[in-house]
CSV table of C-alpha atoms in Angstrom, one decimal:
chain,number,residue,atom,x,y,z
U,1,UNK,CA,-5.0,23.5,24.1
U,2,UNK,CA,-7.0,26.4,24.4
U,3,UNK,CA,-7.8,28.4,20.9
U,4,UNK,CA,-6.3,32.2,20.7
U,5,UNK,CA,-8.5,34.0,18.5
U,6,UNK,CA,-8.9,30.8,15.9
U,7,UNK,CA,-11.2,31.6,13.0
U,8,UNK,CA,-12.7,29.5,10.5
U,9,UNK,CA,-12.0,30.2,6.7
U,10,UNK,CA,-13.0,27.6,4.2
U,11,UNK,CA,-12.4,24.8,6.5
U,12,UNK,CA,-9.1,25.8,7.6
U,13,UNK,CA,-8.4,27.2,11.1
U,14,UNK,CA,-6.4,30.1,10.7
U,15,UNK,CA,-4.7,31.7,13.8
U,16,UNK,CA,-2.6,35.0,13.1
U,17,UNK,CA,0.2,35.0,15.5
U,18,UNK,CA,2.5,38.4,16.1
U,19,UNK,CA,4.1,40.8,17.7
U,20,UNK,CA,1.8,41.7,20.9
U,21,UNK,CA,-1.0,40.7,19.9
U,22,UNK,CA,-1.2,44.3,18.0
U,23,UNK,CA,-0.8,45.6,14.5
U,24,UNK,CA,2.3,46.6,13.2
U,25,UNK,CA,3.1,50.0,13.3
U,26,UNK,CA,2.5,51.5,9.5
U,27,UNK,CA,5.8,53.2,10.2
U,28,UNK,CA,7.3,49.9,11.4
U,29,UNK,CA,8.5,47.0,9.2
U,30,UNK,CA,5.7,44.8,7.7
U,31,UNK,CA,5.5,41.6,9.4
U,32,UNK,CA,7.5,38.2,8.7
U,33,UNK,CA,4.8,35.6,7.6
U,34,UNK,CA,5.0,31.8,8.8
U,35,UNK,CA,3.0,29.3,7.5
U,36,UNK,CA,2.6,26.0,9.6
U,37,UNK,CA,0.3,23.5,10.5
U,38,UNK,CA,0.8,23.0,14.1
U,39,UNK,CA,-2.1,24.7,15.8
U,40,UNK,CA,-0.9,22.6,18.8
U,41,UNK,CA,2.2,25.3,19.6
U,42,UNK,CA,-0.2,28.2,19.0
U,43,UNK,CA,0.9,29.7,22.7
U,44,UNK,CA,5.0,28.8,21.5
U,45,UNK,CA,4.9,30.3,19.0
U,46,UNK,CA,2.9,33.6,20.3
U,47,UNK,CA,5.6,33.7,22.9
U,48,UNK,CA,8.2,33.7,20.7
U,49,UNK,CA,6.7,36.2,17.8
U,50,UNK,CA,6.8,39.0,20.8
U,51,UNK,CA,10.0,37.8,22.3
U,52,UNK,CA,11.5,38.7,19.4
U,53,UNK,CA,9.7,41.9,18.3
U,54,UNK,CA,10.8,42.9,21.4
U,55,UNK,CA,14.8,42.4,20.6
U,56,UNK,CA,14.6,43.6,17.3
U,57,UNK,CA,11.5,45.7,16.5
U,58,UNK,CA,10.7,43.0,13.7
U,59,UNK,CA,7.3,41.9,13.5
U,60,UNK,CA,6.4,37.9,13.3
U,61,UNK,CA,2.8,36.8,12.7
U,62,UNK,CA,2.4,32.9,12.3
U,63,UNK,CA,-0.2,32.0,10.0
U,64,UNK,CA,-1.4,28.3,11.1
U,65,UNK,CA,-3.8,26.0,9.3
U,66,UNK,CA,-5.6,23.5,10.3
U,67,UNK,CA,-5.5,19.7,9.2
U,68,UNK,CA,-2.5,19.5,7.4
U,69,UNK,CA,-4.0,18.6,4.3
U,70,UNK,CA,-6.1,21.9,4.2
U,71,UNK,CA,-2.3,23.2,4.9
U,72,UNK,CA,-1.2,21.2,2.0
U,73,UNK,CA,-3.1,22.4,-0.9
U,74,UNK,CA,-3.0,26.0,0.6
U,75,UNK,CA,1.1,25.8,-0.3
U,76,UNK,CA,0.7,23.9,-3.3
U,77,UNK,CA,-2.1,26.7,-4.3
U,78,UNK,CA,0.1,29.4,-3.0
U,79,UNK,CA,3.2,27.7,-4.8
U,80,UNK,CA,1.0,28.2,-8.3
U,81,UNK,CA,0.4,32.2,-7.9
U,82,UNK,CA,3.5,33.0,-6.5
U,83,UNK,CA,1.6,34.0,-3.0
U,84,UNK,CA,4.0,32.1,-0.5
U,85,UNK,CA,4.7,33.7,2.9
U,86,UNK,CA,8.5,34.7,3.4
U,87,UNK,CA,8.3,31.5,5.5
U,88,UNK,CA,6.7,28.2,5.7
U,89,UNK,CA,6.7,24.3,6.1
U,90,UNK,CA,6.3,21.4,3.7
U,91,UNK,CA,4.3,18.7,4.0
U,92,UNK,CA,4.8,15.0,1.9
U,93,UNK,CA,7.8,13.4,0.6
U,94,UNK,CA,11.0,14.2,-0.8
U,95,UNK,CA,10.0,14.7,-4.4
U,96,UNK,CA,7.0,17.1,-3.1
U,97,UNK,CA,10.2,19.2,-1.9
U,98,UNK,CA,12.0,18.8,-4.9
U,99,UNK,CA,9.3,19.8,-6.8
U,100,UNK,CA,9.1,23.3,-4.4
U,101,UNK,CA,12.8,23.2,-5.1
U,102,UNK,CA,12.6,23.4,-9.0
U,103,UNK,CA,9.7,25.3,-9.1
U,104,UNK,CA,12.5,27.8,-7.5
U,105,UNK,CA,10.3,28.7,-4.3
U,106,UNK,CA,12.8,27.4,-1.9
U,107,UNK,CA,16.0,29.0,-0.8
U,108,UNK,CA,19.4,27.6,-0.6
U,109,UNK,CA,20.2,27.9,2.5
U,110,UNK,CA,24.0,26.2,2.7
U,111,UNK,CA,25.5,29.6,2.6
U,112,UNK,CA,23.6,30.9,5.5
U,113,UNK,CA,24.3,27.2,7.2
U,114,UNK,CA,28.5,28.6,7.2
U,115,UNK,CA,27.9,31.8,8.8
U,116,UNK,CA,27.3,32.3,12.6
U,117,UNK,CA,30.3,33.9,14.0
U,118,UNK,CA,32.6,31.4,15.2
U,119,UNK,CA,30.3,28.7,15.5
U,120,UNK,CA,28.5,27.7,12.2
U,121,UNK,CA,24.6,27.5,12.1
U,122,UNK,CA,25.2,24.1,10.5
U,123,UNK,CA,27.1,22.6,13.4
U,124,UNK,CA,24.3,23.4,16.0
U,125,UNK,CA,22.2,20.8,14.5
U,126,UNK,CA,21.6,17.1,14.6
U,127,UNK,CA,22.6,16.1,11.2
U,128,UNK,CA,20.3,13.5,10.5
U,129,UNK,CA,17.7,16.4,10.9
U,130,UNK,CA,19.4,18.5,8.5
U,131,UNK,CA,19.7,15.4,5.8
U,132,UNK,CA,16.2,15.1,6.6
U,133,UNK,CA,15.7,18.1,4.4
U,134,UNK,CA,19.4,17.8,1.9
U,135,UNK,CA,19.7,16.3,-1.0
U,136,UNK,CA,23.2,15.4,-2.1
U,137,UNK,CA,24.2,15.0,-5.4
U,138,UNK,CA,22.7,12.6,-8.3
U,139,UNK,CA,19.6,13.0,-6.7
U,140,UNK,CA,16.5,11.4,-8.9
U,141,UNK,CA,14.9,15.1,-8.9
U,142,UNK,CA,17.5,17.0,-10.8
U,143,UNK,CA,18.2,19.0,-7.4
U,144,UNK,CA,21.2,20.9,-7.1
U,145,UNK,CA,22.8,19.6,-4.0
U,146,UNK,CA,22.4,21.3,-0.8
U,147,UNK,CA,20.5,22.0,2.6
U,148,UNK,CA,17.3,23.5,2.6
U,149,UNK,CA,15.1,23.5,5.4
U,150,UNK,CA,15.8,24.6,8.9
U,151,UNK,CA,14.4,21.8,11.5
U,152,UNK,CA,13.1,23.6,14.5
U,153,UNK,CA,12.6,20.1,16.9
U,154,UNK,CA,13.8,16.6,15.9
U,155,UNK,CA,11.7,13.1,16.6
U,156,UNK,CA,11.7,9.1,15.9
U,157,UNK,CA,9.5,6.3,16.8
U,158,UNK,CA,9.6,3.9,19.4
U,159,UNK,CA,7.7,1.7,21.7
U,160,UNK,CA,6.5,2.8,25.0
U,161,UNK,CA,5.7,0.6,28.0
U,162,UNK,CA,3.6,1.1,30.7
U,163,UNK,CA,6.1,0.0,33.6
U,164,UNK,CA,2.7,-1.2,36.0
U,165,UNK,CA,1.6,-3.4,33.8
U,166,UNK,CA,4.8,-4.8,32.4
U,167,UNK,CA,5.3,-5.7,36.3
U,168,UNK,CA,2.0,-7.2,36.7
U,169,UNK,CA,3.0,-9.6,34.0
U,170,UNK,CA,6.1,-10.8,35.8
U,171,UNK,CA,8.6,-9.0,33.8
U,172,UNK,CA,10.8,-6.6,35.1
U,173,UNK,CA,9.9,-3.1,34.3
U,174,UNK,CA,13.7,-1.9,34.3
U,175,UNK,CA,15.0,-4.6,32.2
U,176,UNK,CA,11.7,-4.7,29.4
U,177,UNK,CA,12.0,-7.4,26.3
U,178,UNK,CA,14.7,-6.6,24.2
U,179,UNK,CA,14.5,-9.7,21.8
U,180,UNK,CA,11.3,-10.3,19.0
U,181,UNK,CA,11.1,-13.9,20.8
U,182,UNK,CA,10.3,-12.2,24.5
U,183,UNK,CA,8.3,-9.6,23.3
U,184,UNK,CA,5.5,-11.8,21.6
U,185,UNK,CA,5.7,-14.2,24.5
U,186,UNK,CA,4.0,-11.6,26.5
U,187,UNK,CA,0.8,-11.6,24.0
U,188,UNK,CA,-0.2,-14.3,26.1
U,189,UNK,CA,-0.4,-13.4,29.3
U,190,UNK,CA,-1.4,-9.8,28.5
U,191,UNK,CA,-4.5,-12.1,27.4
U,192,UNK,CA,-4.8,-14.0,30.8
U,193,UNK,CA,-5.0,-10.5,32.5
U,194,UNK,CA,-7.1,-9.1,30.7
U,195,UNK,CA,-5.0,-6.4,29.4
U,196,UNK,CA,-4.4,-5.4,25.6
U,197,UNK,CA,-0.8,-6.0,24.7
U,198,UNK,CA,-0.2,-3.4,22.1
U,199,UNK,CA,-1.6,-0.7,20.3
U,200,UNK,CA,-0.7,1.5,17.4
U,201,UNK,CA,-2.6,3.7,14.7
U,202,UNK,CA,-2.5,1.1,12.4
U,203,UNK,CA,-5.2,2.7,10.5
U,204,UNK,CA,-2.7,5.4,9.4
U,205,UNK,CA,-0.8,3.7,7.1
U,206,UNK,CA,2.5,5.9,7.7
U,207,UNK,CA,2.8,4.6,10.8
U,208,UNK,CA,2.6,1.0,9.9
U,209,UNK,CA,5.0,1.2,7.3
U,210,UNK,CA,7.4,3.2,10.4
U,211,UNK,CA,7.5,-0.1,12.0
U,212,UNK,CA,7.6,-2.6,9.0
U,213,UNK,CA,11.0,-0.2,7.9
U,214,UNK,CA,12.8,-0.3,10.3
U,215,UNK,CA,12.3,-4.4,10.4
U,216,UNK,CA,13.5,-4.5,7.1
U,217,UNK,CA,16.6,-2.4,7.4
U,218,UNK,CA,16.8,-4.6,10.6
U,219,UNK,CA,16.5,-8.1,8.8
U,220,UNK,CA,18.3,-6.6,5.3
U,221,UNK,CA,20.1,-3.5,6.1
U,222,UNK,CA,19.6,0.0,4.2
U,223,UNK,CA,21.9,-0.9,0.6
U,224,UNK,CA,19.3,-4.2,-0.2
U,225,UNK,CA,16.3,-2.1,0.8
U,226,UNK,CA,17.6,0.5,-2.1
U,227,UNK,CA,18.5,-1.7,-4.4
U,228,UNK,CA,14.5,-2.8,-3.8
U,229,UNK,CA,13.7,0.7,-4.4
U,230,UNK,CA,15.7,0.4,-7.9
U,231,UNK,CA,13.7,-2.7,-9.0
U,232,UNK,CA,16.5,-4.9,-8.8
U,233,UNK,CA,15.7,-7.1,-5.8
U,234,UNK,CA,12.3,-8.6,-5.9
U,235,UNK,CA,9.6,-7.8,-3.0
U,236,UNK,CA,9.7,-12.0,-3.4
U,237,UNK,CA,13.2,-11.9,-2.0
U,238,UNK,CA,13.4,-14.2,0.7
U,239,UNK,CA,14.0,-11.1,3.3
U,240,UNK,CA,11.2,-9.3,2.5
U,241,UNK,CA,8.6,-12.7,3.2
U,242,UNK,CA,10.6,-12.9,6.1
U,243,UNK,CA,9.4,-9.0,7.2
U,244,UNK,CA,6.1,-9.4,6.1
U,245,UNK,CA,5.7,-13.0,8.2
U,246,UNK,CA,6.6,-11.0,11.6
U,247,UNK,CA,3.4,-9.5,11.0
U,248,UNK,CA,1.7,-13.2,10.9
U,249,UNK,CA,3.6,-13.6,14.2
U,250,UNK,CA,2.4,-10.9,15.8
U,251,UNK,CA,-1.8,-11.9,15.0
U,252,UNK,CA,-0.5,-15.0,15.9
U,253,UNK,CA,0.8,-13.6,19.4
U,254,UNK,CA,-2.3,-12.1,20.7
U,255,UNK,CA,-0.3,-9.1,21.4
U,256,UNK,CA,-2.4,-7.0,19.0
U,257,UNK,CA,-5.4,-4.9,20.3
U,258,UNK,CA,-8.7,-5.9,18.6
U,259,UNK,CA,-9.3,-4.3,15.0
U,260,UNK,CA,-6.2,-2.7,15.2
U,261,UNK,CA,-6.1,-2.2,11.4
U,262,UNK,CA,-8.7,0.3,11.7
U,263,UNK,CA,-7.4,2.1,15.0
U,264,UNK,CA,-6.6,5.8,14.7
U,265,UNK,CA,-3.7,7.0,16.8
U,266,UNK,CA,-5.6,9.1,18.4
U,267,UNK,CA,-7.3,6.1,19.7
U,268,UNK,CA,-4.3,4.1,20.5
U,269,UNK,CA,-2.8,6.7,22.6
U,270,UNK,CA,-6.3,7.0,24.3
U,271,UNK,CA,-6.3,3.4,25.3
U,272,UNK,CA,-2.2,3.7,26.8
U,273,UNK,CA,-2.4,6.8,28.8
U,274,UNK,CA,-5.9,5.1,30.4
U,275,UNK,CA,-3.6,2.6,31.5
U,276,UNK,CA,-4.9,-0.6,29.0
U,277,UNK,CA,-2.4,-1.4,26.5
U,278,UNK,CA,1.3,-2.9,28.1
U,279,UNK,CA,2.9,-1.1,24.7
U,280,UNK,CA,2.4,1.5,22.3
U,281,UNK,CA,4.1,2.2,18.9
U,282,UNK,CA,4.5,5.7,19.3
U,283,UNK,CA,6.1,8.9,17.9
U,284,UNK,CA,7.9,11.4,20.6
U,285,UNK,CA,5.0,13.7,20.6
U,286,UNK,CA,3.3,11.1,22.5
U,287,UNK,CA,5.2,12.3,26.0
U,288,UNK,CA,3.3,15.5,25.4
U,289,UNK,CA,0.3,13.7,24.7
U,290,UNK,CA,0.5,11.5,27.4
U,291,UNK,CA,1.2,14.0,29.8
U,292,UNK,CA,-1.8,15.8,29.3
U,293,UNK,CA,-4.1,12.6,29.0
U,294,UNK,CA,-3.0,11.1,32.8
U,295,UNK,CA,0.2,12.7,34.2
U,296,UNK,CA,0.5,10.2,36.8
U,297,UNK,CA,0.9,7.2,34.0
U,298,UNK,CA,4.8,5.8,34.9
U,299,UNK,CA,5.9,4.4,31.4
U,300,UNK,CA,9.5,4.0,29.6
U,301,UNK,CA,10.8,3.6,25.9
U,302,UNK,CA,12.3,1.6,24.5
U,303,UNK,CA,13.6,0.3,20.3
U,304,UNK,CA,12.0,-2.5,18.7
U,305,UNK,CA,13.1,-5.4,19.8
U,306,UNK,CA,15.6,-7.0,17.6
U,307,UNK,CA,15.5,-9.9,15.2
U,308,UNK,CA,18.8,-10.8,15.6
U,309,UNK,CA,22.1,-9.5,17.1
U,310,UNK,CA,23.0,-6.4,15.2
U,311,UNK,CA,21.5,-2.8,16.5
U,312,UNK,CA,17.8,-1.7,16.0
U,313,UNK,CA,16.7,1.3,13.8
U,314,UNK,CA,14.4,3.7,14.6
U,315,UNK,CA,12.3,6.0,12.0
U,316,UNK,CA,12.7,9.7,12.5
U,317,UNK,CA,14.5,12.4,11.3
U,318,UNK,CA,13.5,16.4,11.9
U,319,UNK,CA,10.2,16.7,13.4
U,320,UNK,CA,9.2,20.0,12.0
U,321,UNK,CA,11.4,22.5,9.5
U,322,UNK,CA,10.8,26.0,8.1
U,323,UNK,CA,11.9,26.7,4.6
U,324,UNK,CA,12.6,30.2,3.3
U,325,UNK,CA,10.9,31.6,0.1
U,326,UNK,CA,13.2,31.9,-2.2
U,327,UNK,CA,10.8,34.7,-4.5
U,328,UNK,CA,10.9,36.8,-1.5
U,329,UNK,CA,12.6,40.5,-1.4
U,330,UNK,CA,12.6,39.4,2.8
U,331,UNK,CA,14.3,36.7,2.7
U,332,UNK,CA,17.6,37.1,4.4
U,333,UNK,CA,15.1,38.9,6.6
U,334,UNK,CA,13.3,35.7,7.2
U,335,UNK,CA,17.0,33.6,7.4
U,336,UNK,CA,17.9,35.7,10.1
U,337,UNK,CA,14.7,35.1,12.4
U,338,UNK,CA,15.1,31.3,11.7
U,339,UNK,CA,18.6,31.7,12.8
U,340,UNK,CA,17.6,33.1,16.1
U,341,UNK,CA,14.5,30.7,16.5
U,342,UNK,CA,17.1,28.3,16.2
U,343,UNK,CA,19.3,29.1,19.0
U,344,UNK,CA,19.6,27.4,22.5
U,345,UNK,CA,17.5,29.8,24.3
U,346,UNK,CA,14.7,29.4,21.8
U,347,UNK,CA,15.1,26.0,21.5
U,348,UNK,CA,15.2,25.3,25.4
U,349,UNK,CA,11.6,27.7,25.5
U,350,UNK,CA,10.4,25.2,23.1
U,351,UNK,CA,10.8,21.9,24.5
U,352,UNK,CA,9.5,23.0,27.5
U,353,UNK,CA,6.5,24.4,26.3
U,354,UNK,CA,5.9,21.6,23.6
U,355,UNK,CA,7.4,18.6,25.4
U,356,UNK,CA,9.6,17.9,21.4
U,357,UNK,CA,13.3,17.3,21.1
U,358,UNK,CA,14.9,20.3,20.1
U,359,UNK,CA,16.8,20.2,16.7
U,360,UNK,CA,19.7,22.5,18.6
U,361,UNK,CA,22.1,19.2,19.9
U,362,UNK,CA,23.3,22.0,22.6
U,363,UNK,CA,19.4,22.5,24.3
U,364,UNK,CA,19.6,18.6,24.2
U,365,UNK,CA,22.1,17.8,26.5
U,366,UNK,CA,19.7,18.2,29.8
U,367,UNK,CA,16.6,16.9,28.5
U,368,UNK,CA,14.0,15.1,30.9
U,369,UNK,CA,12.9,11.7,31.0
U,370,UNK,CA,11.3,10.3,28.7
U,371,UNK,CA,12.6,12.8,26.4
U,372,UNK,CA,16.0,11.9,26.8
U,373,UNK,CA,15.3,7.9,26.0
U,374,UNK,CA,14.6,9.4,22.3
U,375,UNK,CA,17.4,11.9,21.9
U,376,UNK,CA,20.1,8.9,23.3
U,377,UNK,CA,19.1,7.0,19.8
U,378,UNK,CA,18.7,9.7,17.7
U,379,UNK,CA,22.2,8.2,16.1
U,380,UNK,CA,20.1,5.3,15.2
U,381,UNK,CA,17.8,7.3,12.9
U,382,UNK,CA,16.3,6.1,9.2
U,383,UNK,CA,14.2,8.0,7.4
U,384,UNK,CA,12.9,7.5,3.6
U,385,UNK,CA,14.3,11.1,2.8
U,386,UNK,CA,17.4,10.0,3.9
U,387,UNK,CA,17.8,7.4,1.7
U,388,UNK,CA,19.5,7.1,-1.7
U,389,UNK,CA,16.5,6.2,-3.6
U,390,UNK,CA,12.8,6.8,-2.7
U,391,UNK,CA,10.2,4.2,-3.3
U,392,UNK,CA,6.9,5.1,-5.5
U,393,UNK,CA,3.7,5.9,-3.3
U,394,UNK,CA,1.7,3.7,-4.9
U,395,UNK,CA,4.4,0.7,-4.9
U,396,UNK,CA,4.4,1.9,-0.6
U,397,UNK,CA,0.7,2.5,0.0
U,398,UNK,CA,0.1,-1.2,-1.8
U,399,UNK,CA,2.8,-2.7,0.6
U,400,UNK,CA,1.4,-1.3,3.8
U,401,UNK,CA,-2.3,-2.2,2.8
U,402,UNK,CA,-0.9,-6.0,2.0
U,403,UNK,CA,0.4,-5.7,5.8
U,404,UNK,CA,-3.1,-4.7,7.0
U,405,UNK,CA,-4.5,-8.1,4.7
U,406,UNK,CA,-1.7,-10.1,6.9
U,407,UNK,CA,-2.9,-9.0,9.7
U,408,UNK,CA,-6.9,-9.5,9.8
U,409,UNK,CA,-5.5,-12.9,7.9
U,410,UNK,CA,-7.3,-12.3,4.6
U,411,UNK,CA,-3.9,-12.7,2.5
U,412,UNK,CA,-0.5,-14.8,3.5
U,413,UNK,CA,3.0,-13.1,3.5
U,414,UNK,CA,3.8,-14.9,-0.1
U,415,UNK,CA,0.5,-13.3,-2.0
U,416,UNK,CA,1.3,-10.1,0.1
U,417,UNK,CA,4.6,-10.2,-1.8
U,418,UNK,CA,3.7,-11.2,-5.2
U,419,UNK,CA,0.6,-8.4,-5.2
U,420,UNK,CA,3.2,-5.9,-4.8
U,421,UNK,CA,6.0,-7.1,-7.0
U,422,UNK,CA,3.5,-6.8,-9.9
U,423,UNK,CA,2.5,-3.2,-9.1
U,424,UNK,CA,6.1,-2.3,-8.8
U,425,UNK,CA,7.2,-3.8,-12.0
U,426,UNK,CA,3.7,-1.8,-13.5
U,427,UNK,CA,5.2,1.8,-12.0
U,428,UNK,CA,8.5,1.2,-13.7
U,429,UNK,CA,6.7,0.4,-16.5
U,430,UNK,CA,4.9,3.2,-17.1
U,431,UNK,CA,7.5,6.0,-16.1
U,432,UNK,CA,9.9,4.2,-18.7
U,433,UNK,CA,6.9,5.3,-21.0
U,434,UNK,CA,6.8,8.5,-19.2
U,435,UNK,CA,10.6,9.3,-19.3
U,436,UNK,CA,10.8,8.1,-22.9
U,437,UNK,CA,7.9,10.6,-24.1
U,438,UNK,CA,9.5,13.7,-22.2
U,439,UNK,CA,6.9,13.8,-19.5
U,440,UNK,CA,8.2,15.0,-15.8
């Protein structure tokens, strides 16, 4: 996209967003701050600010930086003085929120969630992307239980085709694999063509661990996986070899683009919408990606294939969320402009200018292909926020990196396993020691 007055300020892009384009007025109210990351929605969200300026005379100027982790430590610095905007997102996992949530710089927002005439604000959502930012009760952080974030466009991860190529390889682009078994069997003659059979930023190690997850909530189901999580099943279980040999399988398959351990996503996405790779792992924002890469490339999408005969996952959850600062004297000012950014109209403006899911289940209902292929499994959703326990980041980043050892074939499935079993016993270890010394 096209930059609107972007300016550089100690490596982060800043773009100020509001109202006309103009100052407020000094008689006027001050202007509603938003904090986010996604300079992709620049033109959105500069739509929006002056749409609603218009209705209501309040101000909005959107404050986005640029790469998230600049975005990052500018929260976590703002978080330390006290200097958060009256709205803003978070980036990381669920403790990072917790630890926004504690720190008291988040508002509660299951009040506002009741209120909305005779339809609640609560019901207009999809509620995995509310859980995506709830905690319920017992939580490991000490959190009261309770919504907190608004999600302003939900999304999961899936695997596109490209329909011309699936054909060229004698499969029937309306009917693609459905099983683990017919999936790999096309590595082969993806091969004899001379076509690359899948691609994925596998360099980013989020997204490999996306589509190792949902395999082993596939193979063991969500309670097991927890119970993992816990430290009371063993990353040598039996299940988990099993999930970490698919991986063997698929280097074995000749499905996998070349080096795709150190492919960026940007890279991947590249090679599919040029019309090289049969499938792509591949979050929803790829349809607007796509689109603007080659809008003639005819593709579907499609779950994982499955292991065996019991429904597929799919990782996901709420795209993107606002939170409300909880320190602010504006913030039932701020509630209220979520509530509206929130509402069909808004929503609809949105996923037609961005090409996301909309969190609001009403602007859902008409949505285009391949849009609507995402939002039909949204039902099937995991997300590690959403589970009852969160695995340690060190315990996940070790797993993932053992999958990218599988899959240049420097380290079997049963090392793989025993590696990471040894640092997860090691992290319970030491916050034991941590928990029994009063530390956080």
């Amino acid at each position: 996209m096209k930059s609107l007055g972007g300016v550089l300020i100690g490596g982060a892009l800043l773009l100020t967003l509001g109202g006309c384009g103009k100052p407020a007025s000094s008689k006027g109210p001050a202007p509603l701050r938003v904090w986010h990351w996604m300079t992709d929605r620049e033109a959105a969200f500069q739509e929006l600010a002056q749409r609603y300026q218009a209705g209501t005379g309040q101000p909005v100027r959107f404050e986005l930086y640029a790469p998230s982790e600049v975005y990052a430590q500018k929260i976590r610095s703002a978080a330390q003085t006290d200097s958060l905007p009256e709205i803003y997102g978070i980036l990381g996992e669920m403790r990072d929120l917790a630890s926004f949530i504690n720190a008291g710089h988040v508002l509660p927002l299951d009040e506002a969630m009741q209120q909305n005439g005779s339809q609640t604000w609560q019901s207009v959502f999809f509620p995995t992307a509310l859980a995506t930012n709830a905690l319920q009760a017992g939580n490991a952080y000490g959190v009261a239980p309770g919504i907190y974030g608004v999600p302003i466009d939900v999304m999961n991860v899936q695997l596109f085709y490209n329909k011309k190529l699936l054909a060229q390889l004698g499969a029937n682009p309306a009917a693609p694999p459905t099983t683990w078994k017919e999936f790999l069997s096309l590595g082969k003659l993806a091969a004899a063509h001379n076509m690359i059979g899948f691609v994925s930023g596998w360099s980013e190690l989020w997204l490999l661990d996306c589509f190792a997850t949902d395999y082993a909530i596939h193979t063991m189901g969500v309670k097991k996986l927890e119970a993992t999580y816990r430290g009371q099943v063993s990353y040598t279980d039996a299940d988990w070899v099993k999930v970490l040999n698919l991986f063997v399988e698929l280097r074995k398959s000749g499905l996998l683009a070349e080096g795709i351990v150190a492919m960026g996503n940007k890279r991947a996405e590249q090679l599919f919408a040029n019309e090289q790779a049969v499938f792509a792992f591949n979050g929803t924002w790829g349809v607007n990606v796509y689109q603007s890469m080659n809008p003639r490339l005819e593709y579907g999408v499609m779950m994982l294939p499955r292991l065996v005969d019991r429904p597929m996952v799919t990782w996901g959850g709420a795209g993107s969320s606002f939170f409300v600062n909880a320190k602010s004297p504006r913030r039932h000012d701020a509630v209220a402009f979520l509530r509206w950014l929130t509402e069909e109209t808004q929503q609809r403006y949105l996923t037609k200018a961005t090409q996301n899911i909309p969190a609001n289940r009403l602007a859902a209902v008409t949505l285009p292909q391949p849009l609507a292929e995402f939002a039909d499994d949204m039902a099937a959703i995991v997300h590690p926020r959403l589970f009852a326990v969160q695995e340690h980041s060190t315990v996940i980043e070790t797993f993932d990196k053992g999958l990218q050892s599988i899959l240049i074939g420097e380290a079997a499935p049963e090392q793989v396993a025993k590696h990471v079993d040894t640092v997860k016993q090691h992290t319970m270890s030491r916050a034991s020691r941590e928990r029994a010394h009063g530390s956080p």
